[in-house]
PDB file of C-alpha atoms in Angstrom:
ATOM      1  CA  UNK A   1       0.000   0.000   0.000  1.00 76.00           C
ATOM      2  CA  UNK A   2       1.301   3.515  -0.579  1.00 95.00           C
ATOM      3  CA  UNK A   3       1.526   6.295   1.942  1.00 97.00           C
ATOM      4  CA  UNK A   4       1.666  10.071   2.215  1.00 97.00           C
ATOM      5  CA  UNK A   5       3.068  11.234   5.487  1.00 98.00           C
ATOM      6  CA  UNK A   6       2.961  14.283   6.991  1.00 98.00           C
ATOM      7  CA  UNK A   7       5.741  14.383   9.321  1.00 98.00           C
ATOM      8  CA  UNK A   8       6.508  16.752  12.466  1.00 98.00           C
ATOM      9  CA  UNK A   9       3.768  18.793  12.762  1.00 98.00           C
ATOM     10  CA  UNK A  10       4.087  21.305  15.996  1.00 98.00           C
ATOM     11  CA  UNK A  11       1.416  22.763  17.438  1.00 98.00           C
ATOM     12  CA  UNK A  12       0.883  24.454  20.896  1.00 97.00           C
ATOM     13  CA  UNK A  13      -1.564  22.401  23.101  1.00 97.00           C
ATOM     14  CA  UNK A  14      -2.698  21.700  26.894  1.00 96.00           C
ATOM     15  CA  UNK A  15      -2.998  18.142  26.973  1.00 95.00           C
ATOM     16  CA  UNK A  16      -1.661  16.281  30.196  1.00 94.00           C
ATOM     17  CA  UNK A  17      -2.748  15.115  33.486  1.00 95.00           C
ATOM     18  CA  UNK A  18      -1.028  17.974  35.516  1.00 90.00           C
ATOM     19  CA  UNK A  19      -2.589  21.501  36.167  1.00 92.00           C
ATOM     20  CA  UNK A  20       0.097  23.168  34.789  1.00 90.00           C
ATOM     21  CA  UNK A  21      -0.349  21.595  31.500  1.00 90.00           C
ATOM     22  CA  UNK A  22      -3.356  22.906  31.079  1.00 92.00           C
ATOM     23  CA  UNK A  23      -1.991  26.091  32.025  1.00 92.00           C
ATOM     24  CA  UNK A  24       0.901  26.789  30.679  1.00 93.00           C
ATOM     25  CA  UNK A  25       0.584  23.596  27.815  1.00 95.00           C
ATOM     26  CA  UNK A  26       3.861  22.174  25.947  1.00 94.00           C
ATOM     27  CA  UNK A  27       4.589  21.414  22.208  1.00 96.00           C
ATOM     28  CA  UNK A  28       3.270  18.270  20.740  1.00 98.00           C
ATOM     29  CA  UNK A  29       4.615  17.050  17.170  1.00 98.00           C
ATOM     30  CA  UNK A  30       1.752  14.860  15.356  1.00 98.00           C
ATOM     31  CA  UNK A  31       3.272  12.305  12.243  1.00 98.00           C
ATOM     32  CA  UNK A  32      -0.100  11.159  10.023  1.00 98.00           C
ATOM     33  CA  UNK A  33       0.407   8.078   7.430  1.00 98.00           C
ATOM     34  CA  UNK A  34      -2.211   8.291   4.865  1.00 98.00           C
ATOM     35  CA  UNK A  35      -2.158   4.848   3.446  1.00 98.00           C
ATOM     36  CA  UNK A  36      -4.142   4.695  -0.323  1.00 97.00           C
ATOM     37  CA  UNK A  37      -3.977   3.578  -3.617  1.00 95.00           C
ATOM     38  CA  UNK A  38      -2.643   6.224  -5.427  1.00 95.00           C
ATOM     39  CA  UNK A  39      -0.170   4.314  -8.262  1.00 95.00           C
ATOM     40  CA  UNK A  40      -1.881   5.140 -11.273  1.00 93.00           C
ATOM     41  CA  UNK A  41      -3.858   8.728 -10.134  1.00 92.00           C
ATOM     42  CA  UNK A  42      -4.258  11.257 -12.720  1.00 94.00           C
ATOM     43  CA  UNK A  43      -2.933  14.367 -12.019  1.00 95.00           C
ATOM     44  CA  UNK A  44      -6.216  16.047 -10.123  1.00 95.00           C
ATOM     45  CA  UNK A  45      -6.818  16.541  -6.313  1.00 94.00           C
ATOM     46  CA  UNK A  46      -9.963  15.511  -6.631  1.00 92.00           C
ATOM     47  CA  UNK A  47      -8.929  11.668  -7.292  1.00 92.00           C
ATOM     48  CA  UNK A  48      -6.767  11.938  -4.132  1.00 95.00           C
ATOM     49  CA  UNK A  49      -6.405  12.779  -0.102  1.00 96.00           C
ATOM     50  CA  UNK A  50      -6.456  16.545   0.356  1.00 97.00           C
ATOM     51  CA  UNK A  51      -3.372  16.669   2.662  1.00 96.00           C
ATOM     52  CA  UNK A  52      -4.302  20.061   3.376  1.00 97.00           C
ATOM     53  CA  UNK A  53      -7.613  19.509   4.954  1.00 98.00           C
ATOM     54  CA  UNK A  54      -5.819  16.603   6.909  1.00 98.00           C
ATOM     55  CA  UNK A  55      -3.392  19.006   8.027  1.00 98.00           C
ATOM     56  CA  UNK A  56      -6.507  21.641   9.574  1.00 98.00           C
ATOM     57  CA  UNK A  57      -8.272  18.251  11.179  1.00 98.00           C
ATOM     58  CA  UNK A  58      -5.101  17.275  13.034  1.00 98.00           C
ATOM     59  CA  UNK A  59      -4.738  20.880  14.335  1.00 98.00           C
ATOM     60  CA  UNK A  60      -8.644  21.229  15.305  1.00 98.00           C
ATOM     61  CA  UNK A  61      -8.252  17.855  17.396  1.00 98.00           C
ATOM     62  CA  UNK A  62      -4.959  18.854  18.923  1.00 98.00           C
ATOM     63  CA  UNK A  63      -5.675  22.542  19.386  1.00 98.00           C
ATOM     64  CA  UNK A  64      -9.101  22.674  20.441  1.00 96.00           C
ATOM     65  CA  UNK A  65     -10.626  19.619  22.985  1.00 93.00           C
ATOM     66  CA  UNK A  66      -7.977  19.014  25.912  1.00 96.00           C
ATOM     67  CA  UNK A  67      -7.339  15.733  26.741  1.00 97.00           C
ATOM     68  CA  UNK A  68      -5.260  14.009  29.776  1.00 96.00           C
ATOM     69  CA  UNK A  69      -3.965  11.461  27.543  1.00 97.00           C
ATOM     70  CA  UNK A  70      -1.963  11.268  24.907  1.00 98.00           C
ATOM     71  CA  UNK A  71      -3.164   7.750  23.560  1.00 98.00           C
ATOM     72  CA  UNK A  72      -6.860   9.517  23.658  1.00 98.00           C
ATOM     73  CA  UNK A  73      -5.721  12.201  21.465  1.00 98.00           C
ATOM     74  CA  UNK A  74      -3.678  10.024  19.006  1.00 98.00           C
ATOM     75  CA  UNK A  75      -7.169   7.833  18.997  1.00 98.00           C
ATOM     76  CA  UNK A  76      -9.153  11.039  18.450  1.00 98.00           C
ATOM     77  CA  UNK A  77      -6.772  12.315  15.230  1.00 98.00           C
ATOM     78  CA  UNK A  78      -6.991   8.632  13.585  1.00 98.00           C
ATOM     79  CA  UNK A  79     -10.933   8.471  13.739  1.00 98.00           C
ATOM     80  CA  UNK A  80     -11.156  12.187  12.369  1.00 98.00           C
ATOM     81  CA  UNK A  81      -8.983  11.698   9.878  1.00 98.00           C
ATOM     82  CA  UNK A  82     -10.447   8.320   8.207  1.00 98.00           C
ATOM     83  CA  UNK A  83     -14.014   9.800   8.350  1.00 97.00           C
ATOM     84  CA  UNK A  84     -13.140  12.978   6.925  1.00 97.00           C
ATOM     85  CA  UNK A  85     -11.219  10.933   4.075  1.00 97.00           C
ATOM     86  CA  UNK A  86     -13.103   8.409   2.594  1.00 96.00           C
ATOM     87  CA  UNK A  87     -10.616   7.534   0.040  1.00 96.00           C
ATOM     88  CA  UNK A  88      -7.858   6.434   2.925  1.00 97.00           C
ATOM     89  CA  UNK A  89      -7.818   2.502   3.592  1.00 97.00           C
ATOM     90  CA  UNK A  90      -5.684   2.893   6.793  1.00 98.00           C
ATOM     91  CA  UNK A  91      -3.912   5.600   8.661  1.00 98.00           C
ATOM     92  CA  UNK A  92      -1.429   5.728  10.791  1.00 98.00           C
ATOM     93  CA  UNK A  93      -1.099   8.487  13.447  1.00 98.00           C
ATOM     94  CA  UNK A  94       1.937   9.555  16.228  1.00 98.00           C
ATOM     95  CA  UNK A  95       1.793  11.906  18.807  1.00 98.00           C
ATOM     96  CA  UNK A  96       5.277  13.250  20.469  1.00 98.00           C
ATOM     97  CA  UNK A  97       4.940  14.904  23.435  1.00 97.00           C
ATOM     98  CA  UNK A  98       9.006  15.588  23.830  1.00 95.00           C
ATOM     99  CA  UNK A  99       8.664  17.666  26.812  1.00 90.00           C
ATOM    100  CA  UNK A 100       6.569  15.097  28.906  1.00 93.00           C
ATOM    101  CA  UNK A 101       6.797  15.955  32.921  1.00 89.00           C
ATOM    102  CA  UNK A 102       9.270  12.811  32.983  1.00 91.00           C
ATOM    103  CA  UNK A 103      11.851  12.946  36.187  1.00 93.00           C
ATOM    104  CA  UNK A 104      14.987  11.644  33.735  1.00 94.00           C
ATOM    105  CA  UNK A 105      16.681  12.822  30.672  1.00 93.00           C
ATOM    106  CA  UNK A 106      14.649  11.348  27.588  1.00 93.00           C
ATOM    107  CA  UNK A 107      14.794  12.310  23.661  1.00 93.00           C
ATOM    108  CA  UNK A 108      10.875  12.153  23.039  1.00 95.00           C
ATOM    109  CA  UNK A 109       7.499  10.419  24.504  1.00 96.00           C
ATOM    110  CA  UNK A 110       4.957   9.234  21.891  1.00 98.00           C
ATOM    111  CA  UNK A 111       1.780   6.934  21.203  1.00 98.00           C
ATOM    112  CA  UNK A 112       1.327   5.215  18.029  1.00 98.00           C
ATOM    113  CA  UNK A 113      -1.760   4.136  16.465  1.00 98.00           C
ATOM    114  CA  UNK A 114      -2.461   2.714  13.590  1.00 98.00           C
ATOM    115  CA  UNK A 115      -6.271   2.191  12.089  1.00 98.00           C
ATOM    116  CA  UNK A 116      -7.438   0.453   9.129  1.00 98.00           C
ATOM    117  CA  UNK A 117     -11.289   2.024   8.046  1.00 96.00           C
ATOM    118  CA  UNK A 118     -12.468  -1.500   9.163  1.00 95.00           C
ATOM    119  CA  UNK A 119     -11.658  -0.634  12.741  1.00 93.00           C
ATOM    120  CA  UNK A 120     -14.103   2.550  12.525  1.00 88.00           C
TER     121      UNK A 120
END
């Protein structure tokens, strides 16, 4: 199956269990796979995923509800984002959240998820 990823997009969010992340919120970096036949596609958006209104869906569900979790919000993105694009067979979806309130020195903190539009 073929893909288009969208890869390391940041966006300013309060998600976490702690008070202070939903005060003073953290960066979270969101990686979409958009798995779907697209070997043979003419040359005309309409006959493929509009990465652009994937892009404005992953920043409504990771801008606007607040969540505790970031599993629930990587859930949240997938869902959106194989409704909204009927012509996807699976996605796959990562949230980084590389500033987690971890008491060690760490390079990142994600949850993957990956959905086929069966699983809907």
């Amino acid at each position: 199956m073929s893909r288009v990823v969208l890869q390391g997009l940041e966006f300013h969010a309060r998600h976490g269990v702690y008070d202070t992340e939903g005060v003073l919120g953290a960066r979270f970096v969101v990686d979409a796979e958009l798995h779907y036949a697209f070997a043979g596609l003419t040359d005309h958006l309409s006959e493929a995923v509009n990465y652009a209104e994937v892009y404005a869906a992953i920043q409504e569900e990771v801008t606007v509800p607040r969540h505790q979790l970031i599993e629930v919000l990587t859930d949240r993105i997938a869902r959106r984002v194989l409704r909204d694009q009927p012509r996807l067979a699976a996605v796959t979806v990562r949230v980084h959240k590389p500033f987690a309130p971890l008491p060690g020195v760490f390079r990142d903190v994600y949850a993957e998820l990956r959905l086929n539009r069966d699983d809907l």
